[in-house]
PDB file of C-alpha atoms in Angstrom:
ATOM      1  CA  UNK A   1       2.319  23.969 -37.439  1.00 73.00           C
ATOM      2  CA  UNK A   2       5.501  24.896 -35.144  1.00 84.00           C
ATOM      3  CA  UNK A   3       7.159  21.988 -33.948  1.00 84.00           C
ATOM      4  CA  UNK A   4       8.545  22.960 -30.782  1.00 87.00           C
ATOM      5  CA  UNK A   5      12.182  21.531 -29.902  1.00 85.00           C
ATOM      6  CA  UNK A   6      10.298  19.793 -26.958  1.00 86.00           C
ATOM      7  CA  UNK A   7       8.112  17.957 -29.724  1.00 88.00           C
ATOM      8  CA  UNK A   8      10.970  16.634 -31.389  1.00 89.00           C
ATOM      9  CA  UNK A   9      12.785  15.168 -28.325  1.00 89.00           C
ATOM     10  CA  UNK A  10       9.621  13.437 -27.219  1.00 89.00           C
ATOM     11  CA  UNK A  11       9.220  12.236 -30.870  1.00 90.00           C
ATOM     12  CA  UNK A  12      13.138  11.158 -30.587  1.00 91.00           C
ATOM     13  CA  UNK A  13      12.437   9.721 -27.076  1.00 91.00           C
ATOM     14  CA  UNK A  14       9.995   7.673 -28.339  1.00 91.00           C
ATOM     15  CA  UNK A  15      11.760   6.388 -31.407  1.00 94.00           C
ATOM     16  CA  UNK A  16      15.211   5.580 -28.913  1.00 93.00           C
ATOM     17  CA  UNK A  17      12.485   3.846 -26.643  1.00 92.00           C
ATOM     18  CA  UNK A  18      11.277   1.668 -29.380  1.00 93.00           C
ATOM     19  CA  UNK A  19      15.072   0.817 -30.228  1.00 94.00           C
ATOM     20  CA  UNK A  20      16.026  -0.378 -27.247  1.00 93.00           C
ATOM     21  CA  UNK A  21      13.457  -2.934 -26.619  1.00 92.00           C
ATOM     22  CA  UNK A  22      15.181  -4.561 -29.332  1.00 93.00           C
ATOM     23  CA  UNK A  23      17.931  -5.729 -26.996  1.00 92.00           C
ATOM     24  CA  UNK A  24      14.945  -8.172 -26.082  1.00 91.00           C
ATOM     25  CA  UNK A  25      16.409 -10.318 -29.279  1.00 94.00           C
ATOM     26  CA  UNK A  26      19.841 -11.629 -27.113  1.00 92.00           C
ATOM     27  CA  UNK A  27      18.039 -12.943 -24.686  1.00 93.00           C
ATOM     28  CA  UNK A  28      15.231 -14.915 -26.713  1.00 93.00           C
ATOM     29  CA  UNK A  29      18.060 -16.493 -28.511  1.00 95.00           C
ATOM     30  CA  UNK A  30      20.253 -17.324 -25.364  1.00 93.00           C
ATOM     31  CA  UNK A  31      17.097 -18.319 -23.418  1.00 93.00           C
ATOM     32  CA  UNK A  32      15.962 -21.001 -26.649  1.00 94.00           C
ATOM     33  CA  UNK A  33      19.545 -22.413 -27.236  1.00 95.00           C
ATOM     34  CA  UNK A  34      19.177 -22.778 -22.992  1.00 94.00           C
ATOM     35  CA  UNK A  35      15.423 -24.791 -22.969  1.00 94.00           C
ATOM     36  CA  UNK A  36      17.130 -26.575 -26.414  1.00 95.00           C
ATOM     37  CA  UNK A  37      20.091 -27.886 -24.473  1.00 95.00           C
ATOM     38  CA  UNK A  38      17.931 -28.426 -21.188  1.00 94.00           C
ATOM     39  CA  UNK A  39      15.890 -30.778 -23.448  1.00 94.00           C
ATOM     40  CA  UNK A  40      18.582 -32.773 -24.591  1.00 95.00           C
ATOM     41  CA  UNK A  41      19.821 -33.159 -21.316  1.00 95.00           C
ATOM     42  CA  UNK A  42      16.475 -34.683 -20.142  1.00 94.00           C
ATOM     43  CA  UNK A  43      16.315 -36.786 -22.714  1.00 94.00           C
ATOM     44  CA  UNK A  44      19.372 -38.193 -22.772  1.00 95.00           C
ATOM     45  CA  UNK A  45      18.996 -38.515 -18.757  1.00 92.00           C
ATOM     46  CA  UNK A  46      15.143 -39.001 -17.495  1.00 91.00           C
ATOM     47  CA  UNK A  47      16.553 -39.263 -14.091  1.00 91.00           C
ATOM     48  CA  UNK A  48      18.144 -35.850 -13.314  1.00 90.00           C
ATOM     49  CA  UNK A  49      14.856 -33.623 -14.310  1.00 89.00           C
ATOM     50  CA  UNK A  50      14.827 -31.952 -11.421  1.00 84.00           C
ATOM     51  CA  UNK A  51      18.452 -30.931 -11.195  1.00 86.00           C
ATOM     52  CA  UNK A  52      18.237 -29.919 -15.086  1.00 90.00           C
ATOM     53  CA  UNK A  53      15.363 -28.035 -14.951  1.00 87.00           C
ATOM     54  CA  UNK A  54      16.292 -25.110 -11.733  1.00 84.00           C
ATOM     55  CA  UNK A  55      19.693 -25.182 -13.604  1.00 87.00           C
ATOM     56  CA  UNK A  56      17.928 -24.294 -16.886  1.00 90.00           C
ATOM     57  CA  UNK A  57      15.997 -21.537 -15.127  1.00 86.00           C
ATOM     58  CA  UNK A  58      18.860 -19.949 -13.685  1.00 85.00           C
ATOM     59  CA  UNK A  59      20.453 -19.784 -16.344  1.00 88.00           C
ATOM     60  CA  UNK A  60      17.689 -18.419 -18.016  1.00 89.00           C
ATOM     61  CA  UNK A  61      17.038 -15.619 -15.359  1.00 85.00           C
ATOM     62  CA  UNK A  62      20.500 -14.055 -15.735  1.00 85.00           C
ATOM     63  CA  UNK A  63      20.257 -14.286 -19.180  1.00 89.00           C
ATOM     64  CA  UNK A  64      17.046 -12.377 -19.345  1.00 88.00           C
ATOM     65  CA  UNK A  65      18.786  -9.563 -17.587  1.00 87.00           C
ATOM     66  CA  UNK A  66      20.503  -7.595 -20.436  1.00 89.00           C
ATOM     67  CA  UNK A  67      16.997  -7.484 -22.457  1.00 91.00           C
ATOM     68  CA  UNK A  68      15.482  -6.179 -19.244  1.00 90.00           C
ATOM     69  CA  UNK A  69      18.279  -3.383 -19.288  1.00 91.00           C
ATOM     70  CA  UNK A  70      16.885  -2.498 -22.873  1.00 92.00           C
ATOM     71  CA  UNK A  71      13.284  -1.981 -21.288  1.00 90.00           C
ATOM     72  CA  UNK A  72      14.453  -0.369 -18.293  1.00 90.00           C
ATOM     73  CA  UNK A  73      15.744   2.079 -20.616  1.00 91.00           C
ATOM     74  CA  UNK A  74      12.671   2.537 -22.731  1.00 91.00           C
ATOM     75  CA  UNK A  75      10.325   2.934 -19.988  1.00 88.00           C
ATOM     76  CA  UNK A  76      13.068   5.724 -18.748  1.00 88.00           C
ATOM     77  CA  UNK A  77      12.799   7.371 -22.188  1.00 89.00           C
ATOM     78  CA  UNK A  78       8.769   6.896 -21.938  1.00 86.00           C
ATOM     79  CA  UNK A  79       7.807   7.794 -18.655  1.00 83.00           C
ATOM     80  CA  UNK A  80      10.352   9.746 -16.619  1.00 82.00           C
ATOM     81  CA  UNK A  81      11.461  11.633 -19.681  1.00 82.00           C
ATOM     82  CA  UNK A  82      15.229  12.146 -18.596  1.00 83.00           C
ATOM     83  CA  UNK A  83      16.017  14.505 -21.753  1.00 82.00           C
ATOM     84  CA  UNK A  84      13.375  17.125 -22.078  1.00 80.00           C
ATOM     85  CA  UNK A  85      14.574  19.737 -19.880  1.00 68.00           C
TER      86      UNK A  85
ATOM     87  CA  UNK B   1      -7.005   9.680   0.495  1.00 36.00           C
ATOM     88  CA  UNK B   2      -8.775   7.059  -1.845  1.00 42.00           C
ATOM     89  CA  UNK B   3      -8.113   3.519  -1.902  1.00 42.00           C
ATOM     90  CA  UNK B   4      -8.755   3.232  -5.338  1.00 43.00           C
ATOM     91  CA  UNK B   5      -5.380   4.628  -5.741  1.00 43.00           C
ATOM     92  CA  UNK B   6      -3.416   1.257  -4.553  1.00 46.00           C
ATOM     93  CA  UNK B   7      -4.904  -0.554  -7.246  1.00 45.00           C
ATOM     94  CA  UNK B   8      -2.495  -1.563 -10.171  1.00 43.00           C
ATOM     95  CA  UNK B   9      -5.621  -2.013 -12.561  1.00 43.00           C
ATOM     96  CA  UNK B  10      -8.374   0.392 -12.747  1.00 45.00           C
ATOM     97  CA  UNK B  11     -10.581   0.456 -15.752  1.00 45.00           C
ATOM     98  CA  UNK B  12     -10.876   4.084 -16.818  1.00 53.00           C
ATOM     99  CA  UNK B  13      -7.273   5.185 -17.333  1.00 62.00           C
ATOM    100  CA  UNK B  14      -3.827   4.113 -17.669  1.00 67.00           C
ATOM    101  CA  UNK B  15      -2.085   3.855 -13.955  1.00 72.00           C
ATOM    102  CA  UNK B  16       0.790   1.849 -12.738  1.00 76.00           C
ATOM    103  CA  UNK B  17       3.177   4.544 -11.535  1.00 79.00           C
ATOM    104  CA  UNK B  18       3.689   4.748  -7.808  1.00 81.00           C
ATOM    105  CA  UNK B  19       1.463   7.589  -5.672  1.00 82.00           C
ATOM    106  CA  UNK B  20       2.241   9.861  -2.774  1.00 81.00           C
ATOM    107  CA  UNK B  21      -0.475   9.303   0.261  1.00 81.00           C
ATOM    108  CA  UNK B  22       0.848  11.169   2.942  1.00 81.00           C
ATOM    109  CA  UNK B  23       3.687  14.217   3.002  1.00 82.00           C
ATOM    110  CA  UNK B  24       6.481  13.818   6.545  1.00 82.00           C
ATOM    111  CA  UNK B  25       9.163  16.427   7.318  1.00 83.00           C
ATOM    112  CA  UNK B  26      11.777  14.958   8.879  1.00 84.00           C
ATOM    113  CA  UNK B  27      14.656  16.947   9.628  1.00 84.00           C
ATOM    114  CA  UNK B  28      13.263  19.636   6.916  1.00 81.00           C
ATOM    115  CA  UNK B  29      13.604  16.706   4.033  1.00 83.00           C
ATOM    116  CA  UNK B  30      10.786  15.850   2.483  1.00 85.00           C
ATOM    117  CA  UNK B  31       9.767  12.083   2.865  1.00 85.00           C
ATOM    118  CA  UNK B  32       6.381  10.618   1.211  1.00 86.00           C
ATOM    119  CA  UNK B  33       4.642   7.719   2.545  1.00 87.00           C
ATOM    120  CA  UNK B  34       3.600   6.012  -1.276  1.00 87.00           C
ATOM    121  CA  UNK B  35       1.620   3.306  -2.047  1.00 87.00           C
ATOM    122  CA  UNK B  36       4.562   0.713  -1.942  1.00 89.00           C
ATOM    123  CA  UNK B  37       4.534   1.550   1.568  1.00 90.00           C
ATOM    124  CA  UNK B  38       0.826   0.852   2.295  1.00 91.00           C
ATOM    125  CA  UNK B  39       1.518  -2.394   0.036  1.00 91.00           C
ATOM    126  CA  UNK B  40       4.275  -3.829   2.069  1.00 92.00           C
ATOM    127  CA  UNK B  41       2.546  -3.396   5.046  1.00 93.00           C
ATOM    128  CA  UNK B  42      -0.446  -5.137   3.735  1.00 93.00           C
ATOM    129  CA  UNK B  43       2.195  -8.121   2.611  1.00 93.00           C
ATOM    130  CA  UNK B  44       3.780  -8.081   5.740  1.00 94.00           C
ATOM    131  CA  UNK B  45       0.679  -8.130   7.881  1.00 95.00           C
ATOM    132  CA  UNK B  46      -0.379 -11.094   6.187  1.00 94.00           C
ATOM    133  CA  UNK B  47       2.692 -13.143   6.856  1.00 94.00           C
ATOM    134  CA  UNK B  48       2.484 -11.767  10.437  1.00 95.00           C
ATOM    135  CA  UNK B  49      -1.047 -13.216  10.853  1.00 95.00           C
ATOM    136  CA  UNK B  50      -0.248 -16.238   9.039  1.00 93.00           C
ATOM    137  CA  UNK B  51       3.075 -16.730  11.752  1.00 92.00           C
ATOM    138  CA  UNK B  52       0.868 -16.272  14.562  1.00 94.00           C
ATOM    139  CA  UNK B  53      -1.712 -18.547  13.155  1.00 92.00           C
ATOM    140  CA  UNK B  54       0.967 -21.527  12.206  1.00 90.00           C
ATOM    141  CA  UNK B  55       2.656 -21.012  15.751  1.00 90.00           C
ATOM    142  CA  UNK B  56      -0.376 -20.985  17.625  1.00 90.00           C
ATOM    143  CA  UNK B  57      -1.092 -24.663  15.691  1.00 87.00           C
ATOM    144  CA  UNK B  58       2.310 -26.033  15.829  1.00 86.00           C
ATOM    145  CA  UNK B  59       2.697 -25.635  19.448  1.00 87.00           C
ATOM    146  CA  UNK B  60       0.002 -28.048  20.113  1.00 83.00           C
ATOM    147  CA  UNK B  61       0.972 -30.178  17.003  1.00 79.00           C
ATOM    148  CA  UNK B  62       0.067 -33.651  17.050  1.00 80.00           C
ATOM    149  CA  UNK B  63       1.739 -37.017  16.244  1.00 79.00           C
ATOM    150  CA  UNK B  64      -0.745 -37.851  12.965  1.00 82.00           C
ATOM    151  CA  UNK B  65      -0.817 -34.193  10.666  1.00 81.00           C
ATOM    152  CA  UNK B  66      -4.152 -32.588  10.186  1.00 84.00           C
ATOM    153  CA  UNK B  67      -4.574 -30.783   6.822  1.00 85.00           C
ATOM    154  CA  UNK B  68      -3.622 -27.399   8.183  1.00 86.00           C
ATOM    155  CA  UNK B  69      -0.004 -28.753   9.957  1.00 88.00           C
ATOM    156  CA  UNK B  70       0.500 -31.057   6.919  1.00 88.00           C
ATOM    157  CA  UNK B  71       0.603 -27.844   4.571  1.00 89.00           C
ATOM    158  CA  UNK B  72       2.992 -25.890   7.280  1.00 89.00           C
ATOM    159  CA  UNK B  73       5.144 -29.094   7.594  1.00 89.00           C
ATOM    160  CA  UNK B  74       5.420 -29.364   3.454  1.00 91.00           C
ATOM    161  CA  UNK B  75       5.929 -25.726   3.041  1.00 90.00           C
ATOM    162  CA  UNK B  76       9.143 -26.020   5.609  1.00 90.00           C
ATOM    163  CA  UNK B  77      10.347 -29.093   4.263  1.00 91.00           C
ATOM    164  CA  UNK B  78      10.573 -27.699   1.066  1.00 91.00           C
ATOM    165  CA  UNK B  79      12.141 -24.159   1.348  1.00 91.00           C
ATOM    166  CA  UNK B  80      14.844 -25.933   3.895  1.00 91.00           C
ATOM    167  CA  UNK B  81      15.477 -28.856   1.034  1.00 90.00           C
ATOM    168  CA  UNK B  82      16.174 -26.328  -1.361  1.00 89.00           C
ATOM    169  CA  UNK B  83      18.556 -24.287   1.182  1.00 90.00           C
ATOM    170  CA  UNK B  84      19.962 -27.477   1.995  1.00 89.00           C
ATOM    171  CA  UNK B  85      21.093 -28.705  -1.798  1.00 86.00           C
ATOM    172  CA  UNK B  86      22.515 -25.349  -2.075  1.00 84.00           C
ATOM    173  CA  UNK B  87      24.298 -24.418   0.590  1.00 85.00           C
ATOM    174  CA  UNK B  88      25.362 -27.419   1.950  1.00 82.00           C
ATOM    175  CA  UNK B  89      26.550 -27.617   5.429  1.00 85.00           C
ATOM    176  CA  UNK B  90      26.043 -23.316   5.920  1.00 84.00           C
ATOM    177  CA  UNK B  91      22.491 -24.488   5.478  1.00 84.00           C
ATOM    178  CA  UNK B  92      21.749 -23.895   9.011  1.00 86.00           C
ATOM    179  CA  UNK B  93      22.813 -20.588   9.447  1.00 88.00           C
ATOM    180  CA  UNK B  94      21.026 -18.993   6.334  1.00 89.00           C
ATOM    181  CA  UNK B  95      18.048 -21.388   6.502  1.00 90.00           C
ATOM    182  CA  UNK B  96      15.937 -18.799   8.559  1.00 91.00           C
ATOM    183  CA  UNK B  97      16.930 -15.593   6.563  1.00 92.00           C
ATOM    184  CA  UNK B  98      16.722 -17.200   2.921  1.00 92.00           C
ATOM    185  CA  UNK B  99      13.009 -18.389   3.520  1.00 92.00           C
ATOM    186  CA  UNK B 100      11.902 -14.951   5.116  1.00 92.00           C
ATOM    187  CA  UNK B 101      13.016 -13.523   1.942  1.00 93.00           C
ATOM    188  CA  UNK B 102      11.253 -16.241  -0.399  1.00 94.00           C
ATOM    189  CA  UNK B 103       7.770 -15.639   1.411  1.00 93.00           C
ATOM    190  CA  UNK B 104       8.114 -11.777   1.311  1.00 94.00           C
ATOM    191  CA  UNK B 105       9.011 -11.763  -2.509  1.00 94.00           C
ATOM    192  CA  UNK B 106       6.571 -14.699  -3.352  1.00 94.00           C
ATOM    193  CA  UNK B 107       3.711 -12.744  -1.665  1.00 93.00           C
ATOM    194  CA  UNK B 108       5.007  -9.288  -3.105  1.00 93.00           C
ATOM    195  CA  UNK B 109       5.137 -10.808  -6.442  1.00 92.00           C
ATOM    196  CA  UNK B 110       1.290 -12.539  -6.822  1.00 90.00           C
ATOM    197  CA  UNK B 111       0.118  -9.647  -4.518  1.00 90.00           C
ATOM    198  CA  UNK B 112      -0.817  -7.962  -8.252  1.00 85.00           C
ATOM    199  CA  UNK B 113      -3.542 -10.635  -8.207  1.00 86.00           C
ATOM    200  CA  UNK B 114      -5.242  -8.987  -5.269  1.00 86.00           C
ATOM    201  CA  UNK B 115      -5.594  -6.229  -7.038  1.00 81.00           C
ATOM    202  CA  UNK B 116      -2.328  -4.030  -5.322  1.00 85.00           C
ATOM    203  CA  UNK B 117       0.509  -2.620  -7.104  1.00 87.00           C
ATOM    204  CA  UNK B 118       3.340  -5.430  -6.462  1.00 90.00           C
ATOM    205  CA  UNK B 119       6.105  -3.724  -3.480  1.00 91.00           C
ATOM    206  CA  UNK B 120       8.664  -5.385  -5.622  1.00 91.00           C
ATOM    207  CA  UNK B 121       7.743  -3.032  -8.820  1.00 90.00           C
ATOM    208  CA  UNK B 122       9.197  -0.487  -6.682  1.00 89.00           C
ATOM    209  CA  UNK B 123      13.326  -0.179  -6.738  1.00 90.00           C
ATOM    210  CA  UNK B 124      13.730   1.010  -3.449  1.00 90.00           C
ATOM    211  CA  UNK B 125      12.110  -2.619  -2.360  1.00 91.00           C
ATOM    212  CA  UNK B 126      14.225  -4.454  -4.294  1.00 93.00           C
ATOM    213  CA  UNK B 127      17.608  -2.477  -4.014  1.00 94.00           C
ATOM    214  CA  UNK B 128      17.101  -2.712  -0.299  1.00 94.00           C
ATOM    215  CA  UNK B 129      16.873  -6.401  -1.039  1.00 94.00           C
ATOM    216  CA  UNK B 130      20.119  -6.282  -2.943  1.00 94.00           C
ATOM    217  CA  UNK B 131      21.793  -4.261  -0.299  1.00 95.00           C
ATOM    218  CA  UNK B 132      20.687  -7.037   2.569  1.00 94.00           C
ATOM    219  CA  UNK B 133      22.548  -9.662   0.199  1.00 93.00           C
ATOM    220  CA  UNK B 134      25.584  -7.879  -0.389  1.00 94.00           C
ATOM    221  CA  UNK B 135      26.254  -7.141   2.778  1.00 95.00           C
ATOM    222  CA  UNK B 136      25.717 -10.629   3.864  1.00 93.00           C
ATOM    223  CA  UNK B 137      27.865 -11.542   1.098  1.00 92.00           C
ATOM    224  CA  UNK B 138      30.962  -9.418   2.656  1.00 92.00           C
ATOM    225  CA  UNK B 139      30.418  -9.831   6.055  1.00 93.00           C
ATOM    226  CA  UNK B 140      30.878 -13.718   5.530  1.00 91.00           C
ATOM    227  CA  UNK B 141      33.490 -13.280   3.235  1.00 91.00           C
ATOM    228  CA  UNK B 142      35.623 -10.992   5.632  1.00 90.00           C
ATOM    229  CA  UNK B 143      34.658 -13.709   8.239  1.00 90.00           C
ATOM    230  CA  UNK B 144      35.956 -16.876   7.053  1.00 88.00           C
ATOM    231  CA  UNK B 145      38.661 -16.014   4.829  1.00 87.00           C
ATOM    232  CA  UNK B 146      42.133 -14.111   5.190  1.00 86.00           C
ATOM    233  CA  UNK B 147      42.984 -10.635   4.041  1.00 87.00           C
ATOM    234  CA  UNK B 148      45.577 -12.442   1.770  1.00 87.00           C
ATOM    235  CA  UNK B 149      43.121 -14.441   0.091  1.00 86.00           C
ATOM    236  CA  UNK B 150      40.659 -11.753  -0.990  1.00 87.00           C
ATOM    237  CA  UNK B 151      43.793  -9.332  -2.313  1.00 87.00           C
ATOM    238  CA  UNK B 152      44.891 -12.376  -4.376  1.00 86.00           C
ATOM    239  CA  UNK B 153      40.931 -12.902  -5.642  1.00 83.00           C
ATOM    240  CA  UNK B 154      40.757  -9.348  -6.144  1.00 84.00           C
ATOM    241  CA  UNK B 155      43.626  -9.326  -8.471  1.00 85.00           C
ATOM    242  CA  UNK B 156      42.288 -12.687  -9.790  1.00 79.00           C
ATOM    243  CA  UNK B 157      43.641 -13.042 -13.343  1.00 83.00           C
ATOM    244  CA  UNK B 158      47.335 -11.153 -12.731  1.00 83.00           C
ATOM    245  CA  UNK B 159      49.698 -12.011  -9.798  1.00 84.00           C
ATOM    246  CA  UNK B 160      48.569 -10.235  -6.606  1.00 81.00           C
ATOM    247  CA  UNK B 161      51.890  -8.071  -6.786  1.00 84.00           C
ATOM    248  CA  UNK B 162      50.278  -6.059  -9.911  1.00 84.00           C
ATOM    249  CA  UNK B 163      46.983  -5.257  -8.886  1.00 84.00           C
ATOM    250  CA  UNK B 164      45.842  -3.871 -12.410  1.00 87.00           C
ATOM    251  CA  UNK B 165      42.515  -5.970 -12.600  1.00 87.00           C
ATOM    252  CA  UNK B 166      41.592  -4.144  -9.013  1.00 89.00           C
ATOM    253  CA  UNK B 167      38.932  -1.737  -9.884  1.00 89.00           C
ATOM    254  CA  UNK B 168      37.474  -4.383 -12.579  1.00 90.00           C
ATOM    255  CA  UNK B 169      37.012  -6.798  -9.729  1.00 90.00           C
ATOM    256  CA  UNK B 170      35.619  -4.182  -7.371  1.00 91.00           C
ATOM    257  CA  UNK B 171      33.196  -2.587 -10.120  1.00 92.00           C
ATOM    258  CA  UNK B 172      31.973  -6.749 -10.696  1.00 90.00           C
ATOM    259  CA  UNK B 173      31.804  -6.580  -6.784  1.00 90.00           C
ATOM    260  CA  UNK B 174      29.420  -3.365  -6.504  1.00 92.00           C
ATOM    261  CA  UNK B 175      27.433  -4.921  -9.500  1.00 91.00           C
ATOM    262  CA  UNK B 176      26.117  -7.801  -7.703  1.00 91.00           C
ATOM    263  CA  UNK B 177      23.638  -6.445  -5.662  1.00 93.00           C
ATOM    264  CA  UNK B 178      22.681  -3.803  -8.535  1.00 92.00           C
ATOM    265  CA  UNK B 179      21.874  -7.064 -11.243  1.00 90.00           C
ATOM    266  CA  UNK B 180      20.103  -8.506  -8.404  1.00 91.00           C
ATOM    267  CA  UNK B 181      17.645  -5.891  -7.349  1.00 92.00           C
ATOM    268  CA  UNK B 182      17.325  -4.666 -11.018  1.00 92.00           C
ATOM    269  CA  UNK B 183      16.388  -7.994 -12.490  1.00 91.00           C
ATOM    270  CA  UNK B 184      13.835  -8.536 -10.151  1.00 92.00           C
ATOM    271  CA  UNK B 185      12.222  -4.995 -10.039  1.00 92.00           C
ATOM    272  CA  UNK B 186      12.046  -5.039 -13.962  1.00 92.00           C
ATOM    273  CA  UNK B 187      10.749  -8.513 -14.363  1.00 90.00           C
ATOM    274  CA  UNK B 188       7.732  -7.495 -12.222  1.00 91.00           C
ATOM    275  CA  UNK B 189       7.638  -4.023 -13.351  1.00 90.00           C
ATOM    276  CA  UNK B 190       7.373  -5.466 -17.053  1.00 89.00           C
ATOM    277  CA  UNK B 191       4.477  -7.531 -15.601  1.00 89.00           C
ATOM    278  CA  UNK B 192       2.627  -4.857 -14.086  1.00 89.00           C
ATOM    279  CA  UNK B 193       3.254  -2.382 -16.668  1.00 87.00           C
ATOM    280  CA  UNK B 194       1.582  -4.996 -19.444  1.00 87.00           C
ATOM    281  CA  UNK B 195      -1.351  -5.669 -17.345  1.00 87.00           C
ATOM    282  CA  UNK B 196      -1.793  -1.915 -16.948  1.00 85.00           C
ATOM    283  CA  UNK B 197      -1.917  -1.643 -20.523  1.00 84.00           C
ATOM    284  CA  UNK B 198      -4.646  -4.307 -21.110  1.00 86.00           C
ATOM    285  CA  UNK B 199      -6.488  -2.866 -18.785  1.00 83.00           C
ATOM    286  CA  UNK B 200      -6.289   0.805 -19.710  1.00 81.00           C
ATOM    287  CA  UNK B 201      -6.716   0.111 -23.807  1.00 81.00           C
ATOM    288  CA  UNK B 202      -8.352  -2.937 -24.260  1.00 82.00           C
ATOM    289  CA  UNK B 203     -11.149  -2.267 -21.274  1.00 77.00           C
ATOM    290  CA  UNK B 204     -14.176  -2.600 -23.132  1.00 80.00           C
ATOM    291  CA  UNK B 205     -13.376  -6.219 -23.962  1.00 83.00           C
ATOM    292  CA  UNK B 206     -11.112  -7.295 -20.841  1.00 77.00           C
ATOM    293  CA  UNK B 207     -13.223  -9.853 -19.848  1.00 81.00           C
ATOM    294  CA  UNK B 208     -11.828 -13.301 -17.911  1.00 82.00           C
ATOM    295  CA  UNK B 209      -9.141 -13.654 -20.615  1.00 86.00           C
ATOM    296  CA  UNK B 210      -6.797 -11.429 -18.677  1.00 85.00           C
ATOM    297  CA  UNK B 211      -6.822 -14.085 -16.226  1.00 86.00           C
ATOM    298  CA  UNK B 212      -4.332 -16.103 -18.600  1.00 89.00           C
ATOM    299  CA  UNK B 213      -2.125 -13.077 -18.644  1.00 88.00           C
ATOM    300  CA  UNK B 214      -2.277 -12.776 -14.764  1.00 87.00           C
ATOM    301  CA  UNK B 215      -1.047 -16.453 -14.712  1.00 89.00           C
ATOM    302  CA  UNK B 216       1.797 -15.738 -16.501  1.00 89.00           C
ATOM    303  CA  UNK B 217       3.183 -12.343 -15.412  1.00 87.00           C
ATOM    304  CA  UNK B 218       2.137 -12.794 -11.582  1.00 87.00           C
ATOM    305  CA  UNK B 219       2.292 -16.134 -10.263  1.00 91.00           C
ATOM    306  CA  UNK B 220       4.729 -18.075 -12.969  1.00 90.00           C
ATOM    307  CA  UNK B 221       7.218 -15.140 -13.359  1.00 89.00           C
ATOM    308  CA  UNK B 222       6.701 -14.336  -9.988  1.00 90.00           C
ATOM    309  CA  UNK B 223       7.715 -17.136  -8.215  1.00 91.00           C
ATOM    310  CA  UNK B 224      10.630 -17.635 -10.777  1.00 89.00           C
ATOM    311  CA  UNK B 225      11.702 -14.585 -10.509  1.00 90.00           C
ATOM    312  CA  UNK B 226      11.447 -15.354  -6.024  1.00 92.00           C
ATOM    313  CA  UNK B 227      13.427 -18.288  -7.111  1.00 91.00           C
ATOM    314  CA  UNK B 228      16.556 -16.815  -8.816  1.00 90.00           C
ATOM    315  CA  UNK B 229      16.694 -14.408  -6.406  1.00 92.00           C
ATOM    316  CA  UNK B 230      16.931 -16.840  -3.345  1.00 92.00           C
ATOM    317  CA  UNK B 231      19.070 -19.334  -5.392  1.00 89.00           C
ATOM    318  CA  UNK B 232      21.780 -16.594  -6.664  1.00 90.00           C
ATOM    319  CA  UNK B 233      22.104 -15.160  -3.121  1.00 92.00           C
ATOM    320  CA  UNK B 234      22.679 -18.627  -1.610  1.00 91.00           C
ATOM    321  CA  UNK B 235      25.117 -19.179  -4.333  1.00 88.00           C
ATOM    322  CA  UNK B 236      26.834 -15.844  -3.792  1.00 90.00           C
ATOM    323  CA  UNK B 237      26.898 -16.262  -0.110  1.00 91.00           C
ATOM    324  CA  UNK B 238      28.026 -19.951  -0.576  1.00 90.00           C
ATOM    325  CA  UNK B 239      30.707 -18.562  -2.827  1.00 87.00           C
ATOM    326  CA  UNK B 240      32.134 -16.207  -0.407  1.00 88.00           C
ATOM    327  CA  UNK B 241      32.786 -18.920   2.250  1.00 86.00           C
ATOM    328  CA  UNK B 242      36.033 -19.821  -0.228  1.00 77.00           C
ATOM    329  CA  UNK B 243      37.591 -22.827  -0.042  1.00 71.00           C
ATOM    330  CA  UNK B 244      39.008 -23.083   3.179  1.00 55.00           C
ATOM    331  CA  UNK B 245      36.953 -25.586   4.070  1.00 51.00           C
TER     332      UNK B 245
END
């Protein structure tokens, strides 16, 4: 039952990947806020729905980027395995 | 080479990686023809055939349009409207380019529906698109603004004779194509990976219901990301004209 160094690195990489996707919390909150304000803006001015919609989607997509960086780090740790020798 | 290697979702194993198909030798360097190249070629072929058919059709356009002509006019007017509303008076110069990348990215993103591995899930493809945007931004900038304006802009929060913020502004310039391309890449890749996981791990019960996931990951997410990429490209280019006009 010997645990080699490589096994340890792989296990820790998996834990690190799990920690990295916690980055998804931030964009979730940010997109929720953007959608909430978008909904209230449409409620106040239903005529401008198209414009509000496109602005909201653009803002949400930009906010999403940080979460995607977390996802990329997790994927690199799991599939590219940069820490294994 | 077997064609099944092109599939993003083979039922027996989880497989969403890019595979090399042929090895070329260019000046002593190993260059691989990968699945991404093949998928790009297929997407381009579809677009080119569509363009040729549409061109034939519009060459003998009628006063009262029939169905196909109507569809073409609808698409072109929609795309022109998006570019027009974002770029204003500069729309004429960039409308062709924006509509081209719009069609290419959209077809690449939804090619996951047809069993291909989306070419935009390869960082090489999206980084090339990001680099093109970067070059366009800077060519436009140096053509339309004087050196003094650009220098003042680069030292922005501090006065131009004290360029302490210059390195930070340079880094934020370089970050533009990287964040643009990584956003598109990571979005499409996450969809591809999740579909591969569904088909790989739940192969026994993956009947019909993954269609819902396909609609979200391939159609909705793909269309949104296409829109966002084109929108940001247009915004950056419009910004680089400065406020001289």
